[in-house]
Coordinates of C-alpha atoms and ligand atoms in Angstrom, one line a residue:
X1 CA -16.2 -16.7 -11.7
X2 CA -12.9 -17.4 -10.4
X3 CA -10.2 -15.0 -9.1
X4 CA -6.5 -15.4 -8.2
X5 CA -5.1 -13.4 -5.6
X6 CA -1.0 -13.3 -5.7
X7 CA 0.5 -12.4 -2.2
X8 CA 0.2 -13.5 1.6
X9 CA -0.1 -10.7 3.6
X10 CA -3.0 -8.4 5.6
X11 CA -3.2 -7.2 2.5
X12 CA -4.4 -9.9 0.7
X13 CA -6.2 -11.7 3.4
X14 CA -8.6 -8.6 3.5
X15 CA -8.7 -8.7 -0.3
X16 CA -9.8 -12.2 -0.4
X17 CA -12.2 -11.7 2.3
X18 CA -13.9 -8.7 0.7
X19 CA -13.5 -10.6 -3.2
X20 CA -15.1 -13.8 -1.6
X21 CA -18.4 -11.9 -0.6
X22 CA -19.3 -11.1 -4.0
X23 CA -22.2 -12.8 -5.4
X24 CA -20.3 -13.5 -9.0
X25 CA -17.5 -15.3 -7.2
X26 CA -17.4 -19.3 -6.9
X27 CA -13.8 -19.6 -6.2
X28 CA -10.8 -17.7 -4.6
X29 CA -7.6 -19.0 -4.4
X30 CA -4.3 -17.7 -3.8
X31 CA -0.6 -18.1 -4.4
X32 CA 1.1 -18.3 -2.2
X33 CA -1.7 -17.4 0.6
X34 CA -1.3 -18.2 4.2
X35 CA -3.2 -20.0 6.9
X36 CA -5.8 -17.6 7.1
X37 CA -6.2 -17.4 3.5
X38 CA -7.0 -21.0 3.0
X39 CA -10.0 -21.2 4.7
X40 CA -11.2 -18.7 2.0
X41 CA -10.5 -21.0 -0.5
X42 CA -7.4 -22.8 -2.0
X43 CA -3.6 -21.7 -1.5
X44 CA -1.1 -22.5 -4.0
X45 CA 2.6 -23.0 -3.2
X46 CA 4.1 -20.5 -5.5
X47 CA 6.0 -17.3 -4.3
X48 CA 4.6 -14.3 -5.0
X49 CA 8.0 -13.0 -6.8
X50 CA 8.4 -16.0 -8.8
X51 CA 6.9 -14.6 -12.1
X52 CA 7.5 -18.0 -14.1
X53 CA 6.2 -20.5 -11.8
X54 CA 3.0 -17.9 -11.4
X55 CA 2.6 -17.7 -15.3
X56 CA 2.3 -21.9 -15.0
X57 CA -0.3 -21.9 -12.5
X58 CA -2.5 -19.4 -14.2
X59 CA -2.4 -21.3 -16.9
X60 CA -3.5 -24.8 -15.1
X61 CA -6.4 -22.9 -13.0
X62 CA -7.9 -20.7 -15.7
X63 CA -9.0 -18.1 -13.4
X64 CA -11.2 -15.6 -14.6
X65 CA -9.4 -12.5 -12.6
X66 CA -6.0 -12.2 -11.1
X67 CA -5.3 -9.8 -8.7
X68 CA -1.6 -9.0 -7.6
X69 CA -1.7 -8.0 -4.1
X70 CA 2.5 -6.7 -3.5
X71 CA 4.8 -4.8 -6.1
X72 CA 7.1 -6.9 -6.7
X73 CA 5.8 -9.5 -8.9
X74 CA 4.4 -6.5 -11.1
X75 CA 7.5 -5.1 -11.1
X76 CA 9.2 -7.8 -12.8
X77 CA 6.7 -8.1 -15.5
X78 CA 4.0 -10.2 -14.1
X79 CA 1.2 -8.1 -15.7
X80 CA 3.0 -8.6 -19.1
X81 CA 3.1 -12.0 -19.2
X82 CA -0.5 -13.0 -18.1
X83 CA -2.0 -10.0 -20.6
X84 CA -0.2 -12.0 -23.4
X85 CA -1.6 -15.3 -22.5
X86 CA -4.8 -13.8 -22.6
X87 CA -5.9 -12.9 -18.5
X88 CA -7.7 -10.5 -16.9
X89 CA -5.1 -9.0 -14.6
X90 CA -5.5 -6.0 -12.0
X91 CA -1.9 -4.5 -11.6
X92 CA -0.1 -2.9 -14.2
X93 CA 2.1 -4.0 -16.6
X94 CA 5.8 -3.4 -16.2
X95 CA 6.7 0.2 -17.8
X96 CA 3.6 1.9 -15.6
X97 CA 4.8 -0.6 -12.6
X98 CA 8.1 1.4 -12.3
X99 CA 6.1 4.2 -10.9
X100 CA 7.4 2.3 -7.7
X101 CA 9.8 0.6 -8.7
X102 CA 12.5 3.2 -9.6
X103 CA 11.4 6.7 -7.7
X104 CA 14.0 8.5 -10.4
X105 CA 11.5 7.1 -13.6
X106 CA 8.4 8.2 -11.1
X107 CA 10.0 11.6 -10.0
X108 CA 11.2 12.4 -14.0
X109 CA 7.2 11.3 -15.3
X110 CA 6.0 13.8 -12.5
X111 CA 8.5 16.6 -13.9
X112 CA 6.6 15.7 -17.3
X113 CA 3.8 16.3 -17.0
X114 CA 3.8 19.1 -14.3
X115 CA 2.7 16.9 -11.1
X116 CA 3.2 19.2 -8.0
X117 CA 6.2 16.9 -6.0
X118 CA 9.2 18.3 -4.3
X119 CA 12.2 19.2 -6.2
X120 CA 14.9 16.8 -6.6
X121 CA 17.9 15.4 -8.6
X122 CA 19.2 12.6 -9.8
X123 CA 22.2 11.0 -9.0
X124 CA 24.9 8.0 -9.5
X125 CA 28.0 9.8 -8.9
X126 CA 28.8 11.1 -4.7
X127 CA 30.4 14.0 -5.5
X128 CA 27.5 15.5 -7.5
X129 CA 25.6 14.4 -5.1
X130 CA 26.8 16.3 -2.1
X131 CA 27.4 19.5 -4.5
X132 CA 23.2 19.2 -4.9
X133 CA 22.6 18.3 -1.3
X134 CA 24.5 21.8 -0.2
X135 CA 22.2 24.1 -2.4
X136 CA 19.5 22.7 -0.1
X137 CA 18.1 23.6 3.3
X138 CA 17.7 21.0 6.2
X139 CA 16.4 18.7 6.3
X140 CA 17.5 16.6 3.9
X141 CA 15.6 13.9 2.2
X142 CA 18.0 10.7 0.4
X143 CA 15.9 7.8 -1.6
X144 CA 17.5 4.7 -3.2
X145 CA 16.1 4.8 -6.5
X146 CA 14.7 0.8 -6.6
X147 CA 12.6 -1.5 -4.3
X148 CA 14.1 -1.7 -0.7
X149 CA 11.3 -2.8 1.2
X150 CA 9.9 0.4 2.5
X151 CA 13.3 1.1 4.2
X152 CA 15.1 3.4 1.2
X153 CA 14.6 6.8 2.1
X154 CA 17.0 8.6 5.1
X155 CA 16.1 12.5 6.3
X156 CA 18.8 13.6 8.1
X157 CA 18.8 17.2 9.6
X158 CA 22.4 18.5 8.8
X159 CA 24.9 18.2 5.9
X160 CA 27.4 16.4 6.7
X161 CA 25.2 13.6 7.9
X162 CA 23.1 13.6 4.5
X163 CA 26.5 13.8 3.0
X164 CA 27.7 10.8 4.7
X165 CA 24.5 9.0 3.7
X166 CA 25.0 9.7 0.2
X167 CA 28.2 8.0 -0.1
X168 CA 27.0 4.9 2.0
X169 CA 24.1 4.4 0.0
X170 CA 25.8 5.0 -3.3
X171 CA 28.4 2.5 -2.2
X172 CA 25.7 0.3 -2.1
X173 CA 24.3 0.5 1.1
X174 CA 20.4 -1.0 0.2
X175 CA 22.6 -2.8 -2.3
X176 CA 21.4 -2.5 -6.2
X177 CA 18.2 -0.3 -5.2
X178 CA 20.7 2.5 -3.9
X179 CA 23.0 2.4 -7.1
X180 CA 21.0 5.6 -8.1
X181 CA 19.8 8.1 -5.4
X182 CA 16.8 10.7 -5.6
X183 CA 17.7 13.8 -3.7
X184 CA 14.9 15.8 -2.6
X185 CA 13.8 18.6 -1.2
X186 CA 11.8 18.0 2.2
X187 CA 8.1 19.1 2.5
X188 CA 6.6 19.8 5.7
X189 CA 2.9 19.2 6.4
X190 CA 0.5 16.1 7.2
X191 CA 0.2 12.3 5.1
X192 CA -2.2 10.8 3.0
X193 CA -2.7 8.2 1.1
X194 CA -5.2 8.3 -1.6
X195 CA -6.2 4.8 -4.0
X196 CA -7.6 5.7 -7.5
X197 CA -9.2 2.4 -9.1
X198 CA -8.3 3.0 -12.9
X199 CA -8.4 1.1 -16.0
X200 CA -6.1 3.8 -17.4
X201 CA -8.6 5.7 -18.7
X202 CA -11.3 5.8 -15.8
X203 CA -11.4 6.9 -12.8
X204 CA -12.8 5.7 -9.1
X205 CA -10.8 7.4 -6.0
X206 CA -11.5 5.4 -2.6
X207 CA -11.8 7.7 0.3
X208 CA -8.9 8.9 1.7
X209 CA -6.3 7.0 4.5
X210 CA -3.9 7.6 7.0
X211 CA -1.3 5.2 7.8
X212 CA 1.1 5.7 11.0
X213 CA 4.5 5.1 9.7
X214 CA 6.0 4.8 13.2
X215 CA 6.7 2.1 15.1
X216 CA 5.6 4.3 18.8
X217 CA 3.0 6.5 20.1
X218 CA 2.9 10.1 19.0
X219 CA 4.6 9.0 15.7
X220 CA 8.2 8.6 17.6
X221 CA 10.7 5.9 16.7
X222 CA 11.4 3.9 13.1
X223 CA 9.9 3.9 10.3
X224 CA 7.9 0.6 9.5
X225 CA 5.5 -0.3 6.8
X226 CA 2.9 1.3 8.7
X227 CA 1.3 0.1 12.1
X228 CA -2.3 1.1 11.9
X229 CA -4.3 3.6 9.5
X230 CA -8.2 5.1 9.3
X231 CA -10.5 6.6 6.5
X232 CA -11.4 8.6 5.9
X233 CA -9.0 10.9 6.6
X234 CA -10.5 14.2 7.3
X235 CA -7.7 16.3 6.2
X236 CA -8.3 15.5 2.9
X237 CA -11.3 17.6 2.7
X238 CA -13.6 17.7 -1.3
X239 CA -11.7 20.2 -2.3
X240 CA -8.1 18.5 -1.3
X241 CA -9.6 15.7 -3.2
X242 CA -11.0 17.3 -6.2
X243 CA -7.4 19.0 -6.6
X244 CA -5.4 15.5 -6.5
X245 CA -7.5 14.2 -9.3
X246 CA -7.4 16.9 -10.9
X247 CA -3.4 18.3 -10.7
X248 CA -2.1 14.5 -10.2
X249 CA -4.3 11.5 -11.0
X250 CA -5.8 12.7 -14.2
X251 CA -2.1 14.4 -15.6
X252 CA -0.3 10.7 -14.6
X253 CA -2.5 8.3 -15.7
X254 CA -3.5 10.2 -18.9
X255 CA 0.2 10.9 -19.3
X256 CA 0.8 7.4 -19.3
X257 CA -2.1 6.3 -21.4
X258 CA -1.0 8.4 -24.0
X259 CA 2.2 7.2 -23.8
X260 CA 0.9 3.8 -24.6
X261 CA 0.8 2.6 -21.3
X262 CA -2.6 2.1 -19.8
X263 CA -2.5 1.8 -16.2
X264 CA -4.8 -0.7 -15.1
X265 CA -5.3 -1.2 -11.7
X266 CA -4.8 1.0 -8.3
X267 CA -2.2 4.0 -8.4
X268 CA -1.2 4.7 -4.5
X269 CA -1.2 7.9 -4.4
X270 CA 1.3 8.9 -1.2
X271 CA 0.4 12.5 -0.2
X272 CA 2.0 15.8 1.7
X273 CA -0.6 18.4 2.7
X274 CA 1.6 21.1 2.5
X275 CA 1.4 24.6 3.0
X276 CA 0.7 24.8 -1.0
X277 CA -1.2 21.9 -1.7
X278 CA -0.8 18.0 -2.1
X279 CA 2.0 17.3 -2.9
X280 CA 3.3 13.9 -4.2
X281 CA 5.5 12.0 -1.6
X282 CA 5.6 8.8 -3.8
X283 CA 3.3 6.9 -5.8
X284 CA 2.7 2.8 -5.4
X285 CA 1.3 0.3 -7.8
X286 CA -0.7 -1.5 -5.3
X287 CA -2.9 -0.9 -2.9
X288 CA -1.2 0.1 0.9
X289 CA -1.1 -2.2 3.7
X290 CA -2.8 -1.2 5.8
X291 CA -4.7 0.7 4.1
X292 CA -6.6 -1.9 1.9
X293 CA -7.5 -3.5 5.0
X294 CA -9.4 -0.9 6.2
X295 CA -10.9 -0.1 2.6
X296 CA -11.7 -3.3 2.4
X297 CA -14.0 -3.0 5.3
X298 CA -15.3 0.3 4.9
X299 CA -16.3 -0.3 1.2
X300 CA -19.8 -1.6 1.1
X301 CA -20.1 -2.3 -2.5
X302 CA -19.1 -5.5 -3.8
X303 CA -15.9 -4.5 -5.4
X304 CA -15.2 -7.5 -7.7
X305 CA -17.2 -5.2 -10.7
X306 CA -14.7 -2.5 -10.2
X307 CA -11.3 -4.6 -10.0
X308 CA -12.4 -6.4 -13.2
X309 CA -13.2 -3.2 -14.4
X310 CA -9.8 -1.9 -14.4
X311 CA -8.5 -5.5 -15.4
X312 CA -10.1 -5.2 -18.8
X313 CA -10.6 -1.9 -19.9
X314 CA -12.9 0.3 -22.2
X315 CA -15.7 0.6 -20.0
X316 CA -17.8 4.1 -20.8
X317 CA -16.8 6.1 -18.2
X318 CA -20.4 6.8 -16.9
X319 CA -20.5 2.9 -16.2
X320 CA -17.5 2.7 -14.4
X321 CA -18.2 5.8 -12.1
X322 CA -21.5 3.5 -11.6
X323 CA -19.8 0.1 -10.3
X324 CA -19.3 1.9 -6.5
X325 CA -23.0 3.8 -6.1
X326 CA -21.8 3.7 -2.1
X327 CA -18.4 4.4 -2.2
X328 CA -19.3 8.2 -0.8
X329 CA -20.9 6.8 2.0
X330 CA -18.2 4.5 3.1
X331 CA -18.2 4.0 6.9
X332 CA -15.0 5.3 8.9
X333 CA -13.0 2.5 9.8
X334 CA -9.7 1.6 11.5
X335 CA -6.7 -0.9 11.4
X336 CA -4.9 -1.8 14.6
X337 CA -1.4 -4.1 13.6
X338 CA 0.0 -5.9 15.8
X339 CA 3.7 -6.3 15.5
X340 CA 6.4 -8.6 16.7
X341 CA 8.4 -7.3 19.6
X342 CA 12.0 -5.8 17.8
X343 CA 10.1 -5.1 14.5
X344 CA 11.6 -3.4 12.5
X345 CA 14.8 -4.9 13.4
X346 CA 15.3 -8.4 14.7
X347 CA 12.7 -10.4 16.2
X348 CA 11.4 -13.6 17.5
X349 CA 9.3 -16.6 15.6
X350 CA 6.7 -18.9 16.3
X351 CA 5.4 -17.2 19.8
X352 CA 1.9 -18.1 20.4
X353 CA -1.2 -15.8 20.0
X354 CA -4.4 -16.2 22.1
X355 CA -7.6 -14.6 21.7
X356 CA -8.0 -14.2 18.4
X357 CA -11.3 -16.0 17.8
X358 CA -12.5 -13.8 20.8
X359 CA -11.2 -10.4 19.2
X360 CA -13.1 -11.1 16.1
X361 CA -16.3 -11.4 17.5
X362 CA -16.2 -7.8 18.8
X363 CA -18.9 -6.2 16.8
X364 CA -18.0 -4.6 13.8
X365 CA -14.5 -6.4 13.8
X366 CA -12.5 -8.4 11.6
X367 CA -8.8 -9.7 12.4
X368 CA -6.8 -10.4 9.4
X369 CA -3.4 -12.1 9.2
X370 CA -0.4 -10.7 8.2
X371 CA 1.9 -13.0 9.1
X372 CA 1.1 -16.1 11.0
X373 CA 1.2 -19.7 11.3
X374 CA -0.3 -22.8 13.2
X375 CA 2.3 -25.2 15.3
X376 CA 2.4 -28.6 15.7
X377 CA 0.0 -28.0 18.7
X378 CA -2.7 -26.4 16.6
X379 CA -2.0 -22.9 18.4
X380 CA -1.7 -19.9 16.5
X381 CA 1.6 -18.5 16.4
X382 CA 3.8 -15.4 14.9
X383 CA 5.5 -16.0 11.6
X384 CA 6.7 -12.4 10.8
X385 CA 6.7 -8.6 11.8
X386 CA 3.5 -7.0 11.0
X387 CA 1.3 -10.3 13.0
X388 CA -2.4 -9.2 12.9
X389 CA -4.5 -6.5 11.4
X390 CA -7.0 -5.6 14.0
X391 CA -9.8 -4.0 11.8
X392 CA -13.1 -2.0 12.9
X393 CA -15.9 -0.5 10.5
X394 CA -18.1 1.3 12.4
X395 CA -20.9 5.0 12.1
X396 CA -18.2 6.8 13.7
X397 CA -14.8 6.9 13.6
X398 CA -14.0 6.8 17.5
X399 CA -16.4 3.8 17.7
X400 CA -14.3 2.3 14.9
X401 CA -11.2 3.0 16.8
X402 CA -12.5 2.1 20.5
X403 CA -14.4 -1.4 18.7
X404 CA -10.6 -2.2 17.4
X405 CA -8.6 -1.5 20.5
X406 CA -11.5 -3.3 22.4
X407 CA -10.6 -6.7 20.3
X408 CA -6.9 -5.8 20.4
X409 CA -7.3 -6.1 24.4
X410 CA -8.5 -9.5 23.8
X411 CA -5.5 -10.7 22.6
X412 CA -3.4 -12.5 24.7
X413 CA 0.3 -12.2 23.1
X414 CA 3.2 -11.0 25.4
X415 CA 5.7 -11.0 22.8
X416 CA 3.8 -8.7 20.3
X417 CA 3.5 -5.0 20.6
X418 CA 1.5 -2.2 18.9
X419 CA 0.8 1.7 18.6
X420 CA -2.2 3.2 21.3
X421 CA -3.1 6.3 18.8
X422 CA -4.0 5.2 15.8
X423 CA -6.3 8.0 14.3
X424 CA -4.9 10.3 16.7
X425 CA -4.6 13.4 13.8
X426 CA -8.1 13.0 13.4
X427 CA -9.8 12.6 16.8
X428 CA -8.2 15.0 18.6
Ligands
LIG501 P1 8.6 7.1 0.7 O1 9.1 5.7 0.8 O2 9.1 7.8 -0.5 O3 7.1 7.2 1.0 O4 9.2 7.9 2.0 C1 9.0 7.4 3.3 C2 8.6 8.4 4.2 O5 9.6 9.5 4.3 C3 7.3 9.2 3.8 O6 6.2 8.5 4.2 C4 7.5 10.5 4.5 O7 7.1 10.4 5.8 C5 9.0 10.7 4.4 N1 9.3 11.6 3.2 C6 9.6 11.1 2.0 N2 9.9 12.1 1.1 C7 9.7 13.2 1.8 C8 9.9 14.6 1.5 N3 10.3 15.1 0.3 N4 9.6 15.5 2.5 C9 9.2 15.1 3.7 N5 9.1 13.8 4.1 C10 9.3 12.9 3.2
LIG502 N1 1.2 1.5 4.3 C1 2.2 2.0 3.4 C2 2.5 1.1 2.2 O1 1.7 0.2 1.9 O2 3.4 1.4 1.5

């Protein structure tokens, strides 16, 4: 068979690599894909938001799969439209997609059907806005409702500062994706992220990540869209597991399903430990990246049975709990990424990497591309912020870690930088 994979990232580099080592697969292309992508197999030049021109070149390649690697293009309806013209697609449809798209739609749904989150409000108009934010304690957490690119939410530790923030970002400071704010109470504990293959009635949870939101060591600095992550996670012990299927998988998804909604593809589940329980943080409609890489790697089942699975639906459950018989033994493994120097702010294009060929022949490793390109010299260069995804599968999780900084030491790039503890929460 054939599969499309929508998107350019680490992301969908790693989900190319793994869908390209299953024996049912001839072809893998991509739209648009990157360098690194294409010598998997075909890129198209379509942007992954571009819903219409994506439609058109499904219909010209007649792939047998399509799987949308980011969140935008599913939350504009991508799902919709290829379901009606008769594709497999993994990623949900629109209504489910909003999960992510609008954290007001994802916070009310939880409020529904009883999902342990923290306790928040609603809120278009300032005023109302700081009357709610003063019945809380510090700190206080502020979230554009829509899609700002992972930069939305603000804590701030005193009043008058989330105050402040609530009028800036209601006078349109992430422009239209802060028209509405969530306001919510803040949680204290440890993160997780959790992936639950579903086709909106089944169920397959991946083993449990970390990702390191912080741009420095010792999780100081900015937030980014995450500079390196492990699985599993050993904080999410069985019974932390058993207890997210149970009080938030099974009531969302079934929740949704009955509302006629199927979700069919991978809910992100974004996790606080707390002092009570999980907790939701947020939920994505995608996998996390990261974290896929690393899933990616540690899964040793071929996983194209599983995202078709979810694509089409109706499978008897014992089947589908079938299509990953080694998913519990999946081998700890860990994502270096290396960044370009002033990400998440400003930063220079087009320096040149070295190395790379070297780093990947580190046993156990795999270097995927996040965001780089070839120059007219035929050297590899640095095209965005997140660079390279230095990945490690290994029988332990330190020799994961040590095999990935090992091949991140082999790279020869002044202008990149990147984090010295990832997996620090569970090594120590
Ligand atoms: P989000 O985009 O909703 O995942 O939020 C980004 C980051 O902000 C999360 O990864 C958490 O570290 C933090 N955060 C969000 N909501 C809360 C909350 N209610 N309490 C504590 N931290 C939060
Ligand atoms: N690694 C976080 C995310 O994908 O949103």
């Amino acid at each position: 068979m054939n599969i499309l994979i929508i998107g350019s990232g680490g992301r969908e580099h790693a989900l190319a690599w793994k869908i390209a080592q299953s024996p049912l697969v001839d072809e893998v292309w991509s739209a648009p894909g990157s360098a690194a992508m294409d010598q998997i197999g075909p890129c198209f030049d379509v942007a992954a938001d571009d819903i219409e021109q994506l439609e058109k070149l499904t219909l010209q390649l007649e792939p047998d799969l399509v799987v949308v690697g980011p969140e935008a293009p599913l939350a504009a309806g991508l799902g919709d439209r290829l379901r009606a013209r008769g594709f497999d697609v993994f990623g949900p449809n629109k209504e489910p997609a909003q999960l992510e798209a609008s954290k007001g739609f994802a916070k009310d749904l939880m409020a529904r059907f009883d999902v342990p989150t923290a306790r928040y409000g609603r809120f278009t108009d300032p005023a109302q806005a700081k009357a709610f934010l003063a019945t809380l304690p510090a700190p206080y957490v502020l979230k554009a409702d829509g899609l700002a690119a992972g930069k939305g939410v603000v804590i701030t530790d005193t009043l008058e500062e989330a105050q402040a923030e609530a009028e800036d970002m209601l006078s349109g400071k992430f422009g239209d994706a802060s028209a509405e704010l969530v306001i919510e109470e803040f949680m204290p504990g440890e993160e997780a992220s959790v992936f639950v293959l579903t086709d909106g009635t089944n169920r397959l949870t991946l083993p449990a990540c970390q990702d390191h939101k912080r741009l420095l060591d010792g999780d100081e600095g900015p937030n980014t869209g995450g500079m390196g992550a492990y699985c599993p996670a050993p904080v999410m012990t069985p019974e932390l597991m058993a207890r997210v299927d149970e009080e938030i998988a099974a009531p969302m998804l079934d929740g949704l399903a009955e509302a006629g909604h199927p979700y069919k593809g991978v809910l992100y589940i974004g996790l606080m430990i707390t002092p009570v329980g999980p907790k939701v943080v947020e939920f994505n409609v995608r996998f996390g990246d990261p974290e896929c890489q690393i899933l990616m790697m540690a899964l040793e089942d071929d996983i194209v049975p599983a995202l078709l699975a979810c694509a089409t639906g109706g499978m008897p459950a014992r089947d589908f709990e079938s299509l990953m018989p080694k998913l519990t033994s999946a081998k700890p493994a860990a994502t270096i990424v290396m960044a370009s120097k002033g990400y998440p702010g400003s930063y220079t294009k087009g320096t040149t990497i070295k190395g790379v060929k070297e780093a990947g022949g580190v046993d156990g490793v795999t270097v995927f591309h996040a965001g780089t390109g070839v120059n007219d010299d035929g050297e590899l260069i640095a095209t965005g912020g997140r660079v390279l995804n230095v990945t490690a599968v290994a029988d332990s999780l330190q020799t994961a870690v040590d095999r990935a900084y090992e091949a991140v030491d082999l790279i020869d790039w002044p202008e990149g930088v990147h984090r010295r503890d990832i997996a620090w929460r569970a090594l120590k």
